[in-house]
Short mmCIF file of N, CA and C in Angstrom, two decimals:
data_model
loop_
_atom_site.label_atom_id
_atom_site.label_comp_id
_atom_site.label_asym_id
_atom_site.label_seq_id
_atom_site.Cartn_x
_atom_site.Cartn_y
_atom_site.Cartn_z
N MET C 25 -2.53 -2.23 -3.21
CA MET C 25 -1.14 -2.50 -3.51
C MET C 25 -0.99 -3.76 -4.34
N GLN C 26 -2.01 -4.13 -4.99
CA GLN C 26 -1.98 -5.14 -6.04
C GLN C 26 -1.08 -6.34 -5.78
N GLY C 27 -1.50 -7.20 -4.91
CA GLY C 27 -0.79 -8.44 -4.68
C GLY C 27 0.04 -8.48 -3.41
N LEU C 28 0.45 -7.32 -2.90
CA LEU C 28 1.27 -7.32 -1.68
C LEU C 28 0.48 -7.82 -0.48
N LEU C 29 -0.72 -7.33 -0.31
CA LEU C 29 -1.50 -7.69 0.86
C LEU C 29 -2.01 -9.12 0.80
N THR C 30 -2.10 -9.68 -0.39
CA THR C 30 -2.57 -11.06 -0.53
C THR C 30 -1.47 -12.05 -0.25
N GLY C 31 -0.23 -11.59 -0.20
CA GLY C 31 0.90 -12.49 -0.01
C GLY C 31 1.43 -13.06 -1.32
N ARG C 32 0.91 -12.58 -2.41
CA ARG C 32 1.33 -13.08 -3.73
C ARG C 32 2.81 -12.81 -3.99
N TYR C 33 3.29 -11.67 -3.50
CA TYR C 33 4.69 -11.31 -3.71
C TYR C 33 5.41 -11.33 -2.37
N LYS C 34 6.46 -12.11 -2.28
CA LYS C 34 7.21 -12.27 -1.04
C LYS C 34 8.44 -11.37 -0.97
N CYS C 35 8.90 -10.90 -2.13
CA CYS C 35 10.06 -10.01 -2.17
C CYS C 35 9.96 -9.15 -3.42
N VAL C 36 10.77 -8.10 -3.48
CA VAL C 36 10.72 -7.16 -4.59
C VAL C 36 10.94 -7.86 -5.93
N GLY C 37 11.83 -8.84 -5.96
CA GLY C 37 12.12 -9.55 -7.20
C GLY C 37 10.94 -10.30 -7.76
N ASP C 38 9.94 -10.60 -6.94
CA ASP C 38 8.74 -11.30 -7.40
C ASP C 38 7.76 -10.39 -8.12
N ILE C 39 7.90 -9.10 -7.92
CA ILE C 39 6.91 -8.14 -8.43
C ILE C 39 7.23 -7.78 -9.87
N PRO C 40 6.27 -7.94 -10.79
CA PRO C 40 6.52 -7.57 -12.18
C PRO C 40 6.76 -6.06 -12.31
N PRO C 41 7.58 -5.65 -13.28
CA PRO C 41 7.90 -4.22 -13.43
C PRO C 41 6.68 -3.31 -13.54
N TYR C 42 5.62 -3.77 -14.19
CA TYR C 42 4.44 -2.91 -14.33
C TYR C 42 3.73 -2.68 -13.00
N ARG C 43 4.02 -3.50 -12.00
CA ARG C 43 3.43 -3.34 -10.67
C ARG C 43 4.34 -2.57 -9.71
N SER C 44 5.58 -2.36 -10.10
CA SER C 44 6.54 -1.73 -9.17
C SER C 44 6.99 -0.35 -9.66
N ARG C 45 6.04 0.43 -10.14
CA ARG C 45 6.37 1.77 -10.65
C ARG C 45 6.09 2.88 -9.65
N THR C 46 5.46 2.56 -8.51
CA THR C 46 5.11 3.60 -7.55
C THR C 46 6.33 4.02 -6.74
N ARG C 47 6.16 5.07 -5.96
CA ARG C 47 7.24 5.61 -5.14
C ARG C 47 7.68 4.65 -4.04
N HIS C 48 6.95 3.59 -3.82
CA HIS C 48 7.36 2.56 -2.86
C HIS C 48 8.63 1.86 -3.33
N TYR C 49 8.86 1.86 -4.64
CA TYR C 49 9.94 1.09 -5.24
C TYR C 49 11.02 2.00 -5.80
N ASP C 50 12.23 1.50 -5.84
CA ASP C 50 13.40 2.25 -6.33
C ASP C 50 13.26 2.48 -7.84
N SER C 51 13.20 3.73 -8.24
CA SER C 51 13.03 4.05 -9.66
C SER C 51 14.25 3.69 -10.50
N ARG C 52 15.39 3.54 -9.85
CA ARG C 52 16.61 3.20 -10.59
C ARG C 52 16.60 1.77 -11.12
N THR C 53 15.72 0.94 -10.58
CA THR C 53 15.68 -0.46 -10.99
C THR C 53 14.53 -0.77 -11.94
N ASN C 54 13.75 0.23 -12.32
CA ASN C 54 12.61 0.01 -13.20
C ASN C 54 12.53 1.13 -14.23
N LYS C 55 12.81 0.81 -15.47
CA LYS C 55 12.83 1.83 -16.52
C LYS C 55 11.44 2.42 -16.77
N HIS C 56 10.39 1.76 -16.32
CA HIS C 56 9.03 2.26 -16.50
C HIS C 56 8.63 3.25 -15.42
N SER C 57 9.44 3.35 -14.38
CA SER C 57 9.16 4.25 -13.27
C SER C 57 9.65 5.65 -13.63
N ARG C 58 8.90 6.68 -13.24
CA ARG C 58 9.31 8.04 -13.58
C ARG C 58 9.35 8.98 -12.38
N HIS C 59 9.25 8.42 -11.18
CA HIS C 59 9.19 9.30 -10.01
C HIS C 59 10.56 9.77 -9.55
N GLY C 60 11.63 9.08 -9.92
CA GLY C 60 12.99 9.53 -9.60
C GLY C 60 13.40 9.38 -8.14
N GLU C 61 12.70 8.58 -7.38
CA GLU C 61 13.03 8.41 -5.96
C GLU C 61 13.60 7.02 -5.68
N ASN C 62 14.27 6.89 -4.54
CA ASN C 62 14.92 5.63 -4.19
C ASN C 62 13.97 4.58 -3.64
N GLY C 63 12.75 4.95 -3.36
CA GLY C 63 11.79 4.00 -2.83
C GLY C 63 12.10 3.59 -1.40
N CYS C 64 11.31 2.70 -0.89
CA CYS C 64 11.50 2.19 0.48
C CYS C 64 11.00 0.75 0.52
N GLU C 65 11.60 -0.06 -0.33
CA GLU C 65 11.15 -1.44 -0.53
C GLU C 65 11.23 -2.28 0.74
N LYS C 66 12.35 -2.22 1.43
CA LYS C 66 12.52 -3.02 2.65
C LYS C 66 11.46 -2.62 3.68
N LEU C 67 11.29 -1.33 3.86
CA LEU C 67 10.30 -0.82 4.80
C LEU C 67 8.88 -1.21 4.37
N LEU C 68 8.61 -1.20 3.08
CA LEU C 68 7.31 -1.60 2.57
C LEU C 68 6.99 -3.04 2.98
N PHE C 69 7.92 -3.95 2.74
CA PHE C 69 7.67 -5.35 3.08
C PHE C 69 7.60 -5.56 4.59
N GLU C 70 8.38 -4.81 5.35
CA GLU C 70 8.29 -4.89 6.82
C GLU C 70 6.91 -4.43 7.29
N THR C 71 6.40 -3.36 6.67
CA THR C 71 5.09 -2.83 7.05
C THR C 71 3.99 -3.81 6.70
N VAL C 72 4.06 -4.42 5.53
CA VAL C 72 3.06 -5.42 5.15
C VAL C 72 3.08 -6.58 6.14
N GLU C 73 4.26 -6.97 6.58
CA GLU C 73 4.36 -8.07 7.55
C GLU C 73 3.74 -7.66 8.88
N ARG C 74 3.92 -6.41 9.30
CA ARG C 74 3.28 -5.93 10.54
C ARG C 74 1.76 -5.96 10.40
N ILE C 75 1.26 -5.57 9.23
CA ILE C 75 -0.19 -5.61 8.98
C ILE C 75 -0.69 -7.06 9.01
N ARG C 76 0.08 -7.96 8.42
CA ARG C 76 -0.28 -9.38 8.43
C ARG C 76 -0.35 -9.90 9.88
N ASP C 77 0.58 -9.48 10.72
CA ASP C 77 0.56 -9.87 12.14
C ASP C 77 -0.70 -9.36 12.83
N ILE C 78 -1.07 -8.13 12.52
CA ILE C 78 -2.30 -7.56 13.10
C ILE C 78 -3.51 -8.35 12.63
N ALA C 79 -3.54 -8.71 11.37
CA ALA C 79 -4.64 -9.53 10.84
C ALA C 79 -4.72 -10.86 11.59
N ASP C 80 -3.59 -11.51 11.75
CA ASP C 80 -3.56 -12.81 12.45
C ASP C 80 -4.03 -12.68 13.90
N GLN C 81 -3.57 -11.64 14.58
CA GLN C 81 -3.92 -11.46 15.99
C GLN C 81 -5.37 -11.03 16.20
N SER C 82 -5.90 -10.26 15.25
CA SER C 82 -7.24 -9.70 15.42
C SER C 82 -8.34 -10.58 14.85
N GLY C 83 -7.97 -11.51 13.96
CA GLY C 83 -8.98 -12.36 13.34
C GLY C 83 -9.59 -11.77 12.08
N TYR C 84 -9.16 -10.59 11.71
CA TYR C 84 -9.62 -9.99 10.45
C TYR C 84 -8.75 -10.49 9.31
N SER C 85 -9.33 -10.55 8.11
CA SER C 85 -8.53 -10.92 6.94
C SER C 85 -7.78 -9.68 6.44
N MET C 86 -6.79 -9.90 5.60
CA MET C 86 -6.06 -8.78 5.00
C MET C 86 -7.00 -7.93 4.15
N VAL C 87 -7.94 -8.55 3.46
CA VAL C 87 -8.91 -7.80 2.66
C VAL C 87 -9.75 -6.89 3.56
N GLU C 88 -10.20 -7.45 4.69
CA GLU C 88 -11.00 -6.64 5.61
C GLU C 88 -10.20 -5.44 6.12
N LEU C 89 -8.95 -5.67 6.49
CA LEU C 89 -8.12 -4.56 6.98
C LEU C 89 -7.85 -3.55 5.88
N ALA C 90 -7.56 -4.03 4.68
CA ALA C 90 -7.22 -3.14 3.57
C ALA C 90 -8.37 -2.22 3.18
N LEU C 91 -9.59 -2.67 3.34
CA LEU C 91 -10.74 -1.84 2.97
C LEU C 91 -11.38 -1.13 4.16
N ALA C 92 -11.46 -1.80 5.29
CA ALA C 92 -12.14 -1.20 6.45
C ALA C 92 -11.29 -0.13 7.12
N TRP C 93 -9.97 -0.30 7.13
CA TRP C 93 -9.13 0.68 7.82
C TRP C 93 -9.20 2.06 7.16
N PRO C 94 -9.03 2.18 5.85
CA PRO C 94 -9.16 3.52 5.26
C PRO C 94 -10.55 4.11 5.49
N LEU C 95 -11.57 3.27 5.43
CA LEU C 95 -12.93 3.77 5.64
C LEU C 95 -13.15 4.26 7.07
N ALA C 96 -12.32 3.81 7.99
CA ALA C 96 -12.43 4.26 9.38
C ALA C 96 -11.73 5.60 9.60
N GLN C 97 -11.02 6.10 8.59
CA GLN C 97 -10.30 7.36 8.74
C GLN C 97 -11.23 8.55 8.50
N GLU C 98 -11.00 9.58 9.26
CA GLU C 98 -11.80 10.80 9.11
C GLU C 98 -11.65 11.35 7.69
N GLY C 99 -12.76 11.71 7.07
CA GLY C 99 -12.74 12.32 5.75
C GLY C 99 -12.75 11.33 4.60
N VAL C 100 -12.70 10.04 4.89
CA VAL C 100 -12.72 9.03 3.83
C VAL C 100 -14.13 8.45 3.75
N SER C 101 -14.73 8.54 2.57
CA SER C 101 -16.08 8.02 2.40
C SER C 101 -16.14 6.82 1.47
N CYS C 102 -15.06 6.56 0.73
CA CYS C 102 -15.06 5.39 -0.13
C CYS C 102 -13.62 4.95 -0.40
N VAL C 103 -13.46 3.71 -0.81
CA VAL C 103 -12.16 3.20 -1.24
C VAL C 103 -12.36 2.60 -2.63
N ILE C 104 -11.30 2.54 -3.38
CA ILE C 104 -11.36 1.94 -4.71
C ILE C 104 -10.72 0.56 -4.60
N ALA C 105 -11.50 -0.46 -4.81
CA ALA C 105 -11.03 -1.83 -4.70
C ALA C 105 -11.13 -2.51 -6.06
N GLY C 106 -10.07 -3.18 -6.44
CA GLY C 106 -10.07 -3.90 -7.71
C GLY C 106 -10.49 -5.34 -7.52
N ALA C 107 -10.94 -5.93 -8.60
CA ALA C 107 -11.31 -7.35 -8.58
C ALA C 107 -11.29 -7.88 -10.00
N THR C 108 -10.82 -9.10 -10.14
CA THR C 108 -10.84 -9.76 -11.45
C THR C 108 -11.72 -11.01 -11.41
N LYS C 109 -12.21 -11.34 -10.23
CA LYS C 109 -13.06 -12.53 -10.06
C LYS C 109 -14.29 -12.15 -9.25
N ALA C 110 -15.38 -12.84 -9.49
CA ALA C 110 -16.61 -12.58 -8.75
C ALA C 110 -16.40 -12.78 -7.26
N SER C 111 -15.61 -13.75 -6.87
CA SER C 111 -15.37 -13.99 -5.45
C SER C 111 -14.67 -12.80 -4.79
N GLN C 112 -13.82 -12.11 -5.55
CA GLN C 112 -13.14 -10.93 -5.01
C GLN C 112 -14.13 -9.79 -4.81
N VAL C 113 -15.08 -9.65 -5.70
CA VAL C 113 -16.12 -8.62 -5.55
C VAL C 113 -16.90 -8.89 -4.27
N ASP C 114 -17.26 -10.15 -4.06
CA ASP C 114 -17.99 -10.52 -2.84
C ASP C 114 -17.16 -10.23 -1.59
N SER C 115 -15.88 -10.61 -1.61
CA SER C 115 -15.00 -10.36 -0.47
C SER C 115 -14.85 -8.88 -0.20
N ASN C 116 -14.69 -8.09 -1.27
CA ASN C 116 -14.53 -6.65 -1.12
C ASN C 116 -15.78 -6.02 -0.52
N ALA C 117 -16.95 -6.43 -1.01
CA ALA C 117 -18.20 -5.87 -0.50
C ALA C 117 -18.37 -6.22 0.98
N SER C 118 -18.06 -7.44 1.33
CA SER C 118 -18.16 -7.87 2.73
C SER C 118 -17.17 -7.10 3.60
N ALA C 119 -15.95 -6.96 3.11
CA ALA C 119 -14.92 -6.25 3.88
C ALA C 119 -15.28 -4.80 4.10
N ALA C 120 -15.91 -4.18 3.12
CA ALA C 120 -16.27 -2.77 3.25
C ALA C 120 -17.32 -2.55 4.34
N ARG C 121 -18.03 -3.59 4.71
CA ARG C 121 -19.03 -3.49 5.78
C ARG C 121 -18.44 -3.81 7.16
N THR C 122 -17.16 -4.11 7.20
CA THR C 122 -16.49 -4.49 8.45
C THR C 122 -16.22 -3.26 9.31
N SER C 123 -16.53 -3.35 10.58
CA SER C 123 -16.19 -2.29 11.53
C SER C 123 -15.03 -2.78 12.38
N LEU C 124 -13.96 -2.03 12.37
CA LEU C 124 -12.77 -2.38 13.14
C LEU C 124 -12.84 -1.76 14.53
N SER C 125 -12.27 -2.45 15.49
CA SER C 125 -12.21 -1.89 16.84
C SER C 125 -11.20 -0.75 16.87
N GLY C 126 -11.33 0.09 17.86
CA GLY C 126 -10.38 1.19 18.04
C GLY C 126 -8.95 0.69 18.21
N ASN C 127 -8.80 -0.43 18.91
CA ASN C 127 -7.46 -1.00 19.11
C ASN C 127 -6.82 -1.43 17.79
N VAL C 128 -7.60 -2.02 16.91
CA VAL C 128 -7.06 -2.45 15.62
C VAL C 128 -6.72 -1.24 14.77
N ILE C 129 -7.57 -0.24 14.78
CA ILE C 129 -7.30 0.98 14.02
C ILE C 129 -6.00 1.63 14.50
N ARG C 130 -5.83 1.72 15.82
CA ARG C 130 -4.60 2.29 16.37
C ARG C 130 -3.38 1.44 16.00
N ALA C 131 -3.52 0.13 16.08
CA ALA C 131 -2.39 -0.76 15.74
C ALA C 131 -1.99 -0.60 14.28
N LEU C 132 -2.96 -0.47 13.39
CA LEU C 132 -2.66 -0.28 11.97
C LEU C 132 -1.99 1.08 11.73
N SER C 133 -2.48 2.09 12.40
CA SER C 133 -1.88 3.42 12.26
C SER C 133 -0.43 3.40 12.72
N GLU C 134 -0.17 2.75 13.84
CA GLU C 134 1.21 2.66 14.34
C GLU C 134 2.08 1.82 13.42
N ALA C 135 1.54 0.73 12.91
CA ALA C 135 2.30 -0.18 12.05
C ALA C 135 2.70 0.46 10.73
N THR C 136 1.95 1.43 10.29
CA THR C 136 2.21 2.06 8.98
C THR C 136 2.87 3.43 9.08
N GLU C 137 3.04 3.93 10.29
CA GLU C 137 3.55 5.29 10.49
C GLU C 137 4.92 5.52 9.84
N GLU C 138 5.85 4.61 10.04
CA GLU C 138 7.20 4.78 9.50
C GLU C 138 7.19 4.85 7.98
N LEU C 139 6.38 4.01 7.34
CA LEU C 139 6.28 4.03 5.88
C LEU C 139 5.64 5.33 5.39
N LYS C 140 4.60 5.77 6.09
CA LYS C 140 3.96 7.04 5.72
C LYS C 140 4.94 8.20 5.81
N LYS C 141 5.76 8.21 6.85
CA LYS C 141 6.77 9.27 7.00
C LYS C 141 7.81 9.18 5.89
N ALA C 142 8.22 7.97 5.55
CA ALA C 142 9.23 7.80 4.50
C ALA C 142 8.72 8.29 3.14
N LEU C 143 7.44 8.07 2.87
CA LEU C 143 6.87 8.49 1.59
C LEU C 143 6.54 9.98 1.58
N GLY C 144 6.34 10.57 2.74
CA GLY C 144 6.07 12.00 2.83
C GLY C 144 4.66 12.37 2.42
N PRO C 145 4.40 13.67 2.29
CA PRO C 145 3.05 14.17 2.07
C PRO C 145 2.55 14.06 0.62
N ASN C 146 3.42 13.72 -0.32
CA ASN C 146 3.00 13.63 -1.72
C ASN C 146 2.10 12.41 -1.90
N ILE C 147 0.83 12.64 -2.22
CA ILE C 147 -0.11 11.53 -2.38
C ILE C 147 -0.06 10.89 -3.76
N ASP C 148 0.68 11.47 -4.68
CA ASP C 148 0.80 10.91 -6.03
C ASP C 148 1.90 9.85 -6.00
N MET C 149 1.51 8.59 -6.04
CA MET C 149 2.48 7.50 -5.90
C MET C 149 3.31 7.26 -7.16
N TYR C 150 3.00 7.95 -8.25
CA TYR C 150 3.74 7.73 -9.49
C TYR C 150 4.65 8.89 -9.86
N GLN C 151 4.55 9.99 -9.18
CA GLN C 151 5.37 11.16 -9.46
C GLN C 151 6.17 11.52 -8.23
N GLY C 152 7.30 12.13 -8.43
CA GLY C 152 8.14 12.51 -7.30
C GLY C 152 9.11 13.59 -7.69
N VAL C 153 10.35 13.47 -7.24
CA VAL C 153 11.38 14.46 -7.53
C VAL C 153 12.34 13.86 -8.56
N VAL C 154 12.44 14.52 -9.70
CA VAL C 154 13.34 14.08 -10.76
C VAL C 154 14.32 15.22 -11.05
N ASN C 155 15.60 14.94 -10.91
CA ASN C 155 16.65 15.95 -11.12
C ASN C 155 16.37 17.22 -10.31
N GLY C 156 15.93 17.03 -9.08
CA GLY C 156 15.70 18.15 -8.19
C GLY C 156 14.39 18.89 -8.39
N VAL C 157 13.56 18.45 -9.36
CA VAL C 157 12.28 19.12 -9.65
C VAL C 157 11.13 18.22 -9.20
N ASP C 158 10.23 18.78 -8.42
CA ASP C 158 9.05 18.05 -7.97
C ASP C 158 8.11 17.89 -9.15
N THR C 159 7.87 16.65 -9.56
CA THR C 159 7.02 16.40 -10.72
C THR C 159 5.62 15.95 -10.34
N SER C 160 5.31 16.00 -9.04
CA SER C 160 3.97 15.53 -8.61
C SER C 160 2.89 16.50 -9.04
N ARG C 161 1.72 15.96 -9.18
CA ARG C 161 0.56 16.77 -9.54
C ARG C 161 -0.31 17.07 -8.33
N CYS C 162 0.03 16.47 -7.19
CA CYS C 162 -0.76 16.63 -5.98
C CYS C 162 0.15 17.13 -4.86
N PHE C 163 -0.29 18.08 -4.10
CA PHE C 163 0.53 18.62 -3.01
C PHE C 163 -0.24 18.63 -1.72
#
């Protein structure tokens, strides 16, 4: 989520338009967005804060949670992690080797459930419903 988990962006207004084109964000406020949905910005930031609380309570970093949690899900064998600095590559590699406890995995699943429901089953974060037509490429 490019900056959200790091705490770089504290509110929607802080996020540059090129970073706020996914279905998480209201397409009416970004001319570069083409998904046609209202987004769930408030819920997104609430969810990130819940994840941050879990990180604080569990002793894991946000990077560790962001990479280790998806890898703990059934059917997931890899994650795509970005980096612009060598230190980020090192952090990502270390985080990918992290094993989360069952309690942390359950807490993360619960903390993100409402956002997952709001976004629905469409896994394409850049396409959605425009003028009543589903424009997603993934179902």
